[in-house]
Amino acid sequence: MGDEWSLDQWLVRAWEAEVFDERERAVVAGRSEGRTLDEVGSALGLSRERARQIQNRARKRLADMADVIQDGWRETARATGTGPAGLRETFAAALGVVDHLLLDELLTAAGLDAPRTWAGPLRGWWSADPGALGGALRRLVDAAPFRGDDLGRAASEAGLPAGLPLTWLLSHSESRLALSPDGHWVRRKARGRDAAYLWLLETGRPCRAEELLDTMAATTVAAVREALRRDDRFRQIRPEGTWALAEWTHLRVSTYASAVEAMVAVVAESGPLSQARLFARVTELYPVTSWRLKQCLLSDQLGETPDGLVDLVSRGARPFEEEEPARPDTMAVEGEVLGVRIPVNRDILRGSGVNVNTWLTWRLGLRRAPMSRTFTTPGDHAPLVVRRGTSSAQLSSLRRHALELGVVDGCVLAVLLRLDDNTARVGHGCVPDTCPARQTRATTPLAVNA
């Protein structure tokens, strides 16, 4: 047979000659086109198992022919397939044959298979280790994020072969990477933080959280700060409050984590100081506004001496207490009940705490920082917690209430806090005619006979 057929043409000749019967040819052709055994069998009026038997019979006949025509073809095929993936035409060249649909059956007989990816088997590619390509793709994901024009370099470093349909693979719905609006590859579950990382890398300078709102597709500055705070790749530069990459070791960073820490350190070292001298010393170490420094005096570590100097509470100073702030229109008090109207936003729906006016903490007796007060709620809900910091106040644990009440972004929650027994209730505080949740439900089609 080797004398009758040239080695490079024998697959074509075998297909054209009466080597395979009509059903074998139909099954092999259907499988080469990517159809399943069920689909091929159904088209021929056969069961799936019968179609599989016919394909295996044709494959064995082809392998027996190859054993006669070309010694060592199996070893050559497996040696060519040692990488994560190789194109079918590469195997054809290594075996010295024409790239023909029968080549698929020959490679399968040699123990090779289509590489496995999150998009399924990669047709047109083969490997002796079908799982190796998945491992290389995972290494590529681990290298993310990277700019779009760095895809080729990142793929090469991950061990992926050239010519792979990477854009198609990475754009698949099961891919762990996604293309950002800027044309960069980011992780699906960390899109905002990855986009912020690349933005900072490209600009080469620290920036404020407000500058990252659009890049991270975030709705609030608080959401940006919370996301960056949870990621070790970022660090906040004090006292400016800007955000930088942790890998930027050239930046000058204050040794103090906050203005309060700097103020306490100055008082501890120097002893009692007037506010003017204290503020001047602190701003040398940690430059912030005078308003922020006045807020720091509410720390539970600082107080006032009888002669009006600032000293440590641990050394006998009397804690500072702020004057009553102006009550906002969103808060009311009647007897032992405090009422608070809180706009619903994504921070609440995501489970983050929401900032509230410091009049609430002042009225609750939280005059220093840090302090908190807990209010139990009916059922098995987590208690509501009001916290006082040196510069802000926060109310947390509203997410489950918001979900049960069916509110949406733009709605209002009504929170009632009882001071006599530390209990709370949360209700839907929207005006019916202008409630976003009710308007959404009104425009949603109802099922027939619902």
CSV table of C-alpha atoms in Angstrom, one decimal, residues 12 34 47 64 111 169 214 217 241 262 287 296 334 404 423 431:
chain,number,residue,atom,x,y,z
A,12,VAL,CA,-7.0,11.6,1.1
A,34,GLY,CA,-18.3,19.2,15.6
A,47,SER,CA,-28.6,5.3,18.6
A,64,ASP,CA,-4.1,-0.2,11.2
A,111,GLY,CA,-4.1,9.1,22.5
A,169,LEU,CA,-11.7,32.5,24.8
A,214,ASP,CA,-15.8,56.6,36.7
A,217,ALA,CA,-17.9,52.3,37.8
A,241,GLY,CA,-5.9,60.9,51.8
A,262,ALA,CA,-0.3,62.1,65.5
A,287,PRO,CA,-0.9,68.5,57.8
A,296,CYS,CA,-9.7,64.9,66.8
A,334,GLU,CA,-40.5,62.8,70.2
A,404,GLU,CA,-37.3,42.5,53.1
A,423,THR,CA,-34.9,48.8,70.4
A,431,VAL,CA,-44.3,58.8,49.8
